[in-house]
């Protein structure tokens, strides 16, 4: 799986959008970008994934650059409950079962 | 609650003792995964089951570790002769059979092991 690079930490004001960057310059054509988050003392939670098109669900939006070498996770209206470690993961399709987590980005939402 | 459950949530043991953790996946999920997470790091893959078959074991899983999923439902992870370096959070996840080009993994709350 391609390696990802994320900033170690970032702060965000409550109610504002949080934009979390991820670099994956060695991504290959059949690899998807996944985002998970882990709130303190809980297991990781799936957020969203995409291949090349931008994706949106009830939790977040995922913007993938045209060359697919980077992506941005957008939390549109951050709340205090969004404080967590966010992991950007690249993996291939259905036959690739394991998730390779890096250190992630620690996001702190401040009131 | 129909999520992934793990038992116990916390375990404190002395070095050299054996410990066993249990994971109950979401009903009808045929894939089950074990991960280990140490402080400040992301989870690391340990092993993976599809139904009762253990299909991959990470090199992190030394001979002291064994995992089973005898009936393709719950799974156990046993650590023999525990060492202080085994202290970590042990996470279990499950996912349904992939019918599309992705599979979302659902994680349990983890078992925190402390080896004294």
CSV table of N, CA, C and O in Angstrom, one decimal, chain A residues 10-108:
chain,number,residue,atom,x,y,z
A,10,UNK,N,-3.4,19.6,14.4
A,10,UNK,CA,-4.0,20.9,14.0
A,10,UNK,C,-5.2,21.3,14.9
A,10,UNK,O,-5.8,20.4,15.5
A,11,UNK,N,-5.4,22.6,15.0
A,11,UNK,CA,-6.5,23.1,15.8
A,11,UNK,C,-7.6,23.6,14.9
A,11,UNK,O,-7.3,24.1,13.8
A,12,UNK,N,-8.8,23.6,15.4
A,12,UNK,CA,-9.9,24.1,14.6
A,12,UNK,C,-10.9,24.8,15.6
A,12,UNK,O,-11.1,24.3,16.7
A,13,UNK,N,-11.5,25.9,15.1
A,13,UNK,CA,-12.5,26.5,16.0
A,13,UNK,C,-13.9,25.8,15.8
A,13,UNK,O,-14.3,25.5,14.7
A,14,UNK,N,-14.6,25.7,16.9
A,14,UNK,CA,-15.9,25.1,16.8
A,14,UNK,C,-16.8,25.8,15.9
A,14,UNK,O,-16.8,27.1,15.9
A,15,UNK,N,-17.5,25.1,15.0
A,15,UNK,CA,-18.4,25.7,14.1
A,15,UNK,C,-17.8,26.1,12.7
A,15,UNK,O,-18.5,26.3,11.8
A,16,UNK,N,-16.5,26.0,12.7
A,16,UNK,CA,-15.8,26.3,11.4
A,16,UNK,C,-15.5,25.0,10.7
A,16,UNK,O,-15.5,23.9,11.3
A,17,UNK,N,-15.1,25.1,9.4
A,17,UNK,CA,-14.8,23.9,8.7
A,17,UNK,C,-13.3,23.5,9.0
A,17,UNK,O,-12.5,24.4,9.2
A,18,UNK,N,-13.1,22.2,9.2
A,18,UNK,CA,-11.8,21.7,9.4
A,18,UNK,C,-11.3,21.0,8.1
A,18,UNK,O,-12.0,20.2,7.6
A,19,UNK,N,-10.2,21.4,7.6
A,19,UNK,CA,-9.6,20.8,6.4
A,19,UNK,C,-8.3,20.1,6.7
A,19,UNK,O,-7.3,20.6,7.1
A,20,UNK,N,-8.4,18.8,6.6
A,20,UNK,CA,-7.3,17.9,6.9
A,20,UNK,C,-6.6,17.4,5.7
A,20,UNK,O,-7.2,16.6,4.9
A,21,UNK,N,-5.3,17.7,5.5
A,21,UNK,CA,-4.6,17.3,4.3
A,21,UNK,C,-4.0,16.0,4.4
A,21,UNK,O,-3.6,15.5,5.6
A,22,UNK,N,-3.8,15.3,3.3
A,22,UNK,CA,-3.1,14.0,3.3
A,22,UNK,C,-2.3,13.9,2.0
A,22,UNK,O,-2.9,14.1,0.9
A,23,UNK,N,-1.1,13.6,2.0
A,23,UNK,CA,-0.3,13.4,0.8
A,23,UNK,C,-0.1,11.9,0.6
A,23,UNK,O,0.2,11.1,1.5
A,24,UNK,N,-0.3,11.4,-0.6
A,24,UNK,CA,-0.1,10.0,-1.0
A,24,UNK,C,0.4,10.0,-2.4
A,24,UNK,O,-0.3,9.4,-3.3
A,25,UNK,N,1.6,10.5,-2.6
A,25,UNK,CA,2.1,10.7,-3.9
A,25,UNK,C,2.4,9.4,-4.7
A,25,UNK,O,2.6,9.4,-5.9
A,26,UNK,N,2.6,8.3,-4.0
A,26,UNK,CA,2.9,7.0,-4.6
A,26,UNK,C,1.6,6.1,-4.8
A,26,UNK,O,1.8,4.9,-5.2
A,27,UNK,N,0.5,6.7,-4.7
A,27,UNK,CA,-0.8,5.9,-4.9
A,27,UNK,C,-0.8,5.3,-6.3
A,27,UNK,O,-0.4,6.0,-7.3
A,28,UNK,N,-1.3,4.1,-6.4
A,28,UNK,CA,-1.5,3.5,-7.7
A,28,UNK,C,-2.9,3.5,-8.1
A,28,UNK,O,-3.8,3.9,-7.3
A,29,UNK,N,-3.2,3.2,-9.3
A,29,UNK,CA,-4.5,3.3,-9.9
A,29,UNK,C,-5.6,2.6,-9.3
A,29,UNK,O,-6.8,3.1,-9.3
A,30,UNK,N,-5.3,1.5,-8.6
A,30,UNK,CA,-6.4,0.7,-8.0
A,30,UNK,C,-6.5,0.9,-6.5
A,30,UNK,O,-7.2,0.2,-5.8
A,31,UNK,N,-5.8,1.9,-6.0
A,31,UNK,CA,-5.9,2.1,-4.6
A,31,UNK,C,-6.8,3.3,-4.2
A,31,UNK,O,-6.9,4.3,-4.9
A,32,UNK,N,-7.6,3.0,-3.1
A,32,UNK,CA,-8.5,3.9,-2.6
A,32,UNK,C,-7.9,4.7,-1.5
A,32,UNK,O,-7.0,4.3,-0.8
A,33,UNK,N,-8.5,5.9,-1.2
A,33,UNK,CA,-8.2,6.7,-0.1
A,33,UNK,C,-9.3,6.5,1.0
A,33,UNK,O,-10.5,6.8,0.7
A,34,UNK,N,-8.9,6.1,2.1
A,34,UNK,CA,-9.8,6.0,3.3
A,34,UNK,C,-9.5,6.9,4.4
A,34,UNK,O,-8.3,7.2,4.6
A,35,UNK,N,-10.5,7.3,5.1
A,35,UNK,CA,-10.3,8.1,6.3
A,35,UNK,C,-11.0,7.4,7.4
A,35,UNK,O,-12.2,7.1,7.3
A,36,UNK,N,-10.3,7.3,8.5
A,36,UNK,CA,-10.9,6.8,9.8
A,36,UNK,C,-10.5,7.8,10.9
A,36,UNK,O,-9.6,8.6,10.7
A,37,UNK,N,-11.3,7.8,11.9
A,37,UNK,CA,-10.9,8.7,13.1
A,37,UNK,C,-11.0,7.8,14.3
A,37,UNK,O,-11.7,6.8,14.4
A,38,UNK,N,-10.3,8.3,15.4
A,38,UNK,CA,-10.3,7.6,16.6
A,38,UNK,C,-10.4,8.6,17.7
A,38,UNK,O,-9.5,9.4,18.0
A,39,UNK,N,-11.6,8.6,18.3
A,39,UNK,CA,-11.8,9.4,19.5
A,39,UNK,C,-11.2,8.7,20.7
A,39,UNK,O,-11.1,7.5,20.8
A,40,UNK,N,-10.7,9.5,21.6
A,40,UNK,CA,-10.0,9.0,22.8
A,40,UNK,C,-10.7,7.9,23.5
A,40,UNK,O,-11.9,7.9,23.7
A,41,UNK,N,-9.9,6.8,23.7
A,41,UNK,CA,-10.4,5.6,24.4
A,41,UNK,C,-11.4,4.8,23.6
A,41,UNK,O,-12.1,4.0,24.2
A,42,UNK,N,-11.6,5.0,22.3
A,42,UNK,CA,-12.5,4.3,21.5
A,42,UNK,C,-11.7,3.6,20.4
A,42,UNK,O,-10.6,4.0,20.0
A,43,UNK,N,-12.3,2.7,19.7
A,43,UNK,CA,-11.8,2.1,18.5
A,43,UNK,C,-11.9,3.0,17.3
A,43,UNK,O,-12.8,3.9,17.3
A,44,UNK,N,-11.1,2.9,16.3
A,44,UNK,CA,-11.3,3.7,15.1
A,44,UNK,C,-12.7,3.6,14.5
A,44,UNK,O,-13.3,2.6,14.6
A,45,UNK,N,-13.1,4.7,13.8
A,45,UNK,CA,-14.4,4.7,13.2
A,45,UNK,C,-14.2,5.2,11.7
A,45,UNK,O,-13.5,6.1,11.4
A,46,UNK,N,-14.8,4.4,10.8
A,46,UNK,CA,-14.8,4.8,9.4
A,46,UNK,C,-15.5,6.1,9.2
A,46,UNK,O,-16.5,6.4,9.7
A,47,UNK,N,-14.9,6.9,8.3
A,47,UNK,CA,-15.5,8.2,7.9
A,47,UNK,C,-16.0,8.2,6.5
A,47,UNK,O,-17.2,8.4,6.2
A,48,UNK,N,-15.1,8.0,5.6
A,48,UNK,CA,-15.4,8.1,4.2
A,48,UNK,C,-14.2,7.5,3.4
A,48,UNK,O,-13.1,7.2,3.9
A,49,UNK,N,-14.5,7.2,2.1
A,49,UNK,CA,-13.4,6.7,1.2
A,49,UNK,C,-13.7,7.2,-0.2
A,49,UNK,O,-14.9,7.6,-0.5
A,50,UNK,N,-12.7,7.2,-1.1
A,50,UNK,CA,-12.9,7.5,-2.4
A,50,UNK,C,-11.8,7.0,-3.3
A,50,UNK,O,-10.7,6.7,-2.8
A,51,UNK,N,-12.1,7.0,-4.6
A,51,UNK,CA,-11.1,6.5,-5.6
A,51,UNK,C,-10.5,7.7,-6.3
A,51,UNK,O,-9.3,7.9,-6.3
A,52,UNK,N,-11.3,8.4,-7.0
A,52,UNK,CA,-10.9,9.6,-7.7
A,52,UNK,C,-11.8,10.7,-7.8
A,52,UNK,O,-11.5,11.9,-7.9
A,53,UNK,N,-13.1,10.4,-7.6
A,53,UNK,CA,-14.1,11.5,-7.5
A,53,UNK,C,-14.3,12.0,-6.1
A,53,UNK,O,-14.0,11.3,-5.1
A,54,UNK,N,-14.7,13.2,-6.0
A,54,UNK,CA,-15.0,13.8,-4.7
A,54,UNK,C,-16.2,13.0,-4.1
A,54,UNK,O,-17.1,12.6,-4.8
A,55,UNK,N,-16.2,12.9,-2.8
A,55,UNK,CA,-17.2,12.1,-2.1
A,55,UNK,C,-17.7,12.9,-0.9
A,55,UNK,O,-17.0,13.7,-0.3
A,56,UNK,N,-19.0,12.8,-0.6
A,56,UNK,CA,-19.6,13.4,0.5
A,56,UNK,C,-20.6,12.5,1.2
A,56,UNK,O,-21.3,11.8,0.5
A,57,UNK,N,-20.5,12.5,2.5
A,57,UNK,CA,-21.6,11.7,3.3
A,57,UNK,C,-22.0,12.6,4.5
A,57,UNK,O,-21.6,13.8,4.5
A,58,UNK,N,-22.7,12.0,5.4
A,58,UNK,CA,-23.3,12.8,6.5
A,58,UNK,C,-22.2,13.3,7.4
A,58,UNK,O,-22.4,14.2,8.2
A,59,UNK,N,-21.0,12.7,7.4
A,59,UNK,CA,-19.9,13.0,8.3
A,59,UNK,C,-19.0,14.1,7.7
A,59,UNK,O,-18.5,15.0,8.4
A,60,UNK,N,-18.6,13.9,6.4
A,60,UNK,CA,-17.5,14.7,5.9
A,60,UNK,C,-17.6,14.7,4.4
A,60,UNK,O,-18.4,14.0,3.7
A,61,UNK,N,-16.7,15.5,3.8
A,61,UNK,CA,-16.4,15.5,2.4
A,61,UNK,C,-15.0,15.1,2.1
A,61,UNK,O,-14.1,15.4,2.9
A,62,UNK,N,-14.7,14.4,1.0
A,62,UNK,CA,-13.4,14.0,0.6
A,62,UNK,C,-13.1,14.6,-0.7
A,62,UNK,O,-13.8,14.3,-1.7
A,63,UNK,N,-12.0,15.4,-0.8
A,63,UNK,CA,-11.6,16.0,-2.1
A,63,UNK,C,-10.3,15.4,-2.5
A,63,UNK,O,-9.3,15.4,-1.7
A,64,UNK,N,-10.3,14.8,-3.6
A,64,UNK,CA,-9.1,14.1,-4.1
A,64,UNK,C,-8.6,14.9,-5.3
A,64,UNK,O,-9.4,15.2,-6.3
A,65,UNK,N,-7.3,15.3,-5.4
A,65,UNK,CA,-6.8,16.0,-6.5
A,65,UNK,C,-6.8,15.2,-7.8
A,65,UNK,O,-6.9,13.9,-7.7
A,66,UNK,N,-6.8,15.9,-8.9
A,66,UNK,CA,-6.9,15.2,-10.1
A,66,UNK,C,-5.8,14.2,-10.4
A,66,UNK,O,-6.1,13.1,-10.9
A,67,UNK,N,-4.6,14.5,-9.9
A,67,UNK,CA,-3.5,13.5,-10.1
A,67,UNK,C,-3.5,12.4,-9.0
A,67,UNK,O,-2.7,11.6,-9.0
A,68,UNK,N,-4.4,12.6,-8.0
A,68,UNK,CA,-4.6,11.6,-6.9
A,68,UNK,C,-3.5,11.5,-6.0
A,68,UNK,O,-3.4,10.6,-5.1
A,69,UNK,N,-2.6,12.5,-6.0
A,69,UNK,CA,-1.4,12.4,-5.1
A,69,UNK,C,-1.7,13.1,-3.8
A,69,UNK,O,-0.8,12.9,-2.9
A,70,UNK,N,-2.8,13.7,-3.6
A,70,UNK,CA,-3.1,14.2,-2.3
A,70,UNK,C,-4.7,14.3,-2.2
A,70,UNK,O,-5.4,14.2,-3.2
A,71,UNK,N,-5.1,14.5,-0.9
A,71,UNK,CA,-6.5,14.6,-0.7
A,71,UNK,C,-6.7,15.5,0.5
A,71,UNK,O,-5.8,15.7,1.3
A,72,UNK,N,-8.0,15.9,0.7
A,72,UNK,CA,-8.3,16.7,1.9
A,72,UNK,C,-9.7,16.2,2.4
A,72,UNK,O,-10.6,16.0,1.7
A,73,UNK,N,-9.7,15.9,3.7
A,73,UNK,CA,-10.9,15.6,4.4
A,73,UNK,C,-11.5,16.9,5.0
A,73,UNK,O,-10.8,17.6,5.6
A,74,UNK,N,-12.7,17.1,4.7
A,74,UNK,CA,-13.4,18.4,5.2
A,74,UNK,C,-14.5,18.0,6.2
A,74,UNK,O,-15.4,17.3,5.8
A,75,UNK,N,-14.4,18.5,7.4
A,75,UNK,CA,-15.4,18.4,8.4
A,75,UNK,C,-16.1,19.8,8.3
A,75,UNK,O,-15.6,20.8,8.7
A,76,UNK,N,-17.3,19.9,7.8
A,76,UNK,CA,-17.9,21.2,7.4
A,76,UNK,C,-18.2,22.1,8.6
A,76,UNK,O,-18.0,23.3,8.5
A,77,UNK,N,-18.6,21.6,9.7
A,77,UNK,CA,-18.9,22.4,10.8
A,77,UNK,C,-18.4,21.6,12.1
A,77,UNK,O,-19.2,20.9,12.7
A,78,UNK,N,-17.2,21.8,12.4
A,78,UNK,CA,-16.6,21.1,13.5
A,78,UNK,C,-17.2,21.3,14.8
A,78,UNK,O,-17.6,22.5,15.1
A,79,UNK,N,-17.4,20.3,15.6
A,79,UNK,CA,-17.9,20.4,16.9
A,79,UNK,C,-16.9,19.8,17.9
A,79,UNK,O,-15.9,19.1,17.4
A,80,UNK,N,-17.1,20.0,19.2
A,80,UNK,CA,-16.1,19.5,20.1
A,80,UNK,C,-16.0,18.0,20.1
A,80,UNK,O,-14.9,17.5,20.4
A,81,UNK,N,-17.1,17.4,19.7
A,81,UNK,CA,-17.1,15.9,19.6
A,81,UNK,C,-16.2,15.4,18.4
A,81,UNK,O,-16.0,14.2,18.3
A,82,UNK,N,-15.8,16.3,17.5
A,82,UNK,CA,-14.9,15.9,16.4
A,82,UNK,C,-13.5,15.9,16.8
A,82,UNK,O,-12.6,15.5,16.0
A,83,UNK,N,-13.1,16.2,18.0
A,83,UNK,CA,-11.8,16.1,18.5
A,83,UNK,C,-11.4,14.7,18.5
A,83,UNK,O,-12.0,13.8,19.2
A,84,UNK,N,-10.3,14.3,17.8
A,84,UNK,CA,-9.9,12.9,17.6
A,84,UNK,C,-8.6,12.9,16.8
A,84,UNK,O,-8.1,13.9,16.3
A,85,UNK,N,-8.1,11.7,16.6
A,85,UNK,CA,-7.0,11.4,15.7
A,85,UNK,C,-7.6,11.0,14.4
A,85,UNK,O,-8.4,10.0,14.4
A,86,UNK,N,-7.2,11.6,13.3
A,86,UNK,CA,-7.7,11.3,12.0
A,86,UNK,C,-6.7,10.6,11.2
A,86,UNK,O,-5.5,11.1,11.0
A,87,UNK,N,-7.0,9.5,10.6
A,87,UNK,CA,-6.1,8.7,9.9
A,87,UNK,C,-6.5,8.6,8.4
A,87,UNK,O,-7.6,8.3,8.0
A,88,UNK,N,-5.5,8.9,7.5
A,88,UNK,CA,-5.6,8.8,6.1
A,88,UNK,C,-4.9,7.5,5.7
A,88,UNK,O,-3.8,7.3,6.0
A,89,UNK,N,-5.6,6.6,5.0
A,89,UNK,CA,-5.1,5.3,4.7
A,89,UNK,C,-5.3,5.1,3.2
A,89,UNK,O,-6.4,5.3,2.7
A,90,UNK,N,-4.3,4.5,2.5
A,90,UNK,CA,-4.5,4.1,1.1
A,90,UNK,C,-4.4,2.6,1.0
A,90,UNK,O,-3.6,2.0,1.6
A,91,UNK,N,-5.4,2.0,0.4
A,91,UNK,CA,-5.4,0.6,0.2
A,91,UNK,C,-6.1,0.2,-1.1
A,91,UNK,O,-6.9,0.9,-1.6
A,92,UNK,N,-5.8,-1.0,-1.5
A,92,UNK,CA,-6.4,-1.4,-2.8
A,92,UNK,C,-7.8,-2.0,-2.5
A,92,UNK,O,-8.3,-1.8,-1.4
A,93,UNK,N,-8.4,-2.5,-3.5
A,93,UNK,CA,-9.8,-2.8,-3.5
A,93,UNK,C,-10.2,-4.0,-2.6
A,93,UNK,O,-9.5,-4.2,-1.6
A,94,UNK,N,-11.2,-4.7,-3.0
A,94,UNK,CA,-11.8,-5.7,-2.1
A,94,UNK,C,-10.9,-6.8,-1.6
A,94,UNK,O,-11.1,-7.4,-0.6
A,95,UNK,N,-9.8,-7.1,-2.3
A,95,UNK,CA,-8.9,-8.2,-1.9
A,95,UNK,C,-7.9,-7.7,-0.8
A,95,UNK,O,-7.2,-8.6,-0.3
A,96,UNK,N,-7.8,-6.5,-0.6
A,96,UNK,CA,-6.8,-6.0,0.4
A,96,UNK,C,-7.6,-5.7,1.7
A,96,UNK,O,-8.3,-4.8,1.8
A,97,UNK,N,-7.4,-6.6,2.6
A,97,UNK,CA,-8.2,-6.6,3.8
A,97,UNK,C,-7.7,-5.7,5.0
A,97,UNK,O,-8.4,-5.1,5.7
A,98,UNK,N,-6.4,-5.6,5.1
A,98,UNK,CA,-5.9,-4.9,6.3
A,98,UNK,C,-5.7,-3.4,6.1
A,98,UNK,O,-5.5,-3.0,5.0
A,99,UNK,N,-5.9,-2.7,7.2
A,99,UNK,CA,-5.7,-1.3,7.2
A,99,UNK,C,-4.3,-1.0,7.7
A,99,UNK,O,-3.9,-1.5,8.8
A,100,UNK,N,-3.5,-0.1,7.0
A,100,UNK,CA,-2.2,0.3,7.5
A,100,UNK,C,-2.3,1.7,8.0
A,100,UNK,O,-2.3,2.6,7.2
A,101,UNK,N,-2.4,1.8,9.3
A,101,UNK,CA,-2.5,3.1,10.0
A,101,UNK,C,-1.1,3.8,10.2
A,101,UNK,O,-0.2,3.1,10.6
A,102,UNK,N,-1.1,5.1,9.9
A,102,UNK,CA,0.1,5.8,10.3
A,102,UNK,C,-0.1,6.5,11.6
A,102,UNK,O,-0.9,5.9,12.4
A,103,UNK,N,0.5,7.6,11.9
A,103,UNK,CA,0.4,8.2,13.2
A,103,UNK,C,-0.9,9.2,13.2
A,103,UNK,O,-1.4,9.5,14.2
A,104,UNK,N,-1.3,9.5,12.0
A,104,UNK,CA,-2.5,10.4,11.9
A,104,UNK,C,-2.3,11.8,12.3
A,104,UNK,O,-1.2,12.2,12.6
A,105,UNK,N,-3.4,12.6,12.2
A,105,UNK,CA,-3.4,14.0,12.6
A,105,UNK,C,-4.3,14.1,13.8
A,105,UNK,O,-5.5,13.7,13.8
A,106,UNK,N,-3.8,14.7,14.9
A,106,UNK,CA,-4.6,14.9,16.1
A,106,UNK,C,-5.3,16.3,15.9
A,106,UNK,O,-4.6,17.3,15.8
A,107,UNK,N,-6.6,16.2,15.8
A,107,UNK,CA,-7.4,17.4,15.6
A,107,UNK,C,-8.0,17.8,16.9
A,107,UNK,O,-8.7,17.0,17.5
A,108,UNK,N,-7.8,19.0,17.3
A,108,UNK,CA,-8.4,19.6,18.5
A,108,UNK,C,-9.4,20.7,18.1
A,108,UNK,O,-8.9,21.7,17.5
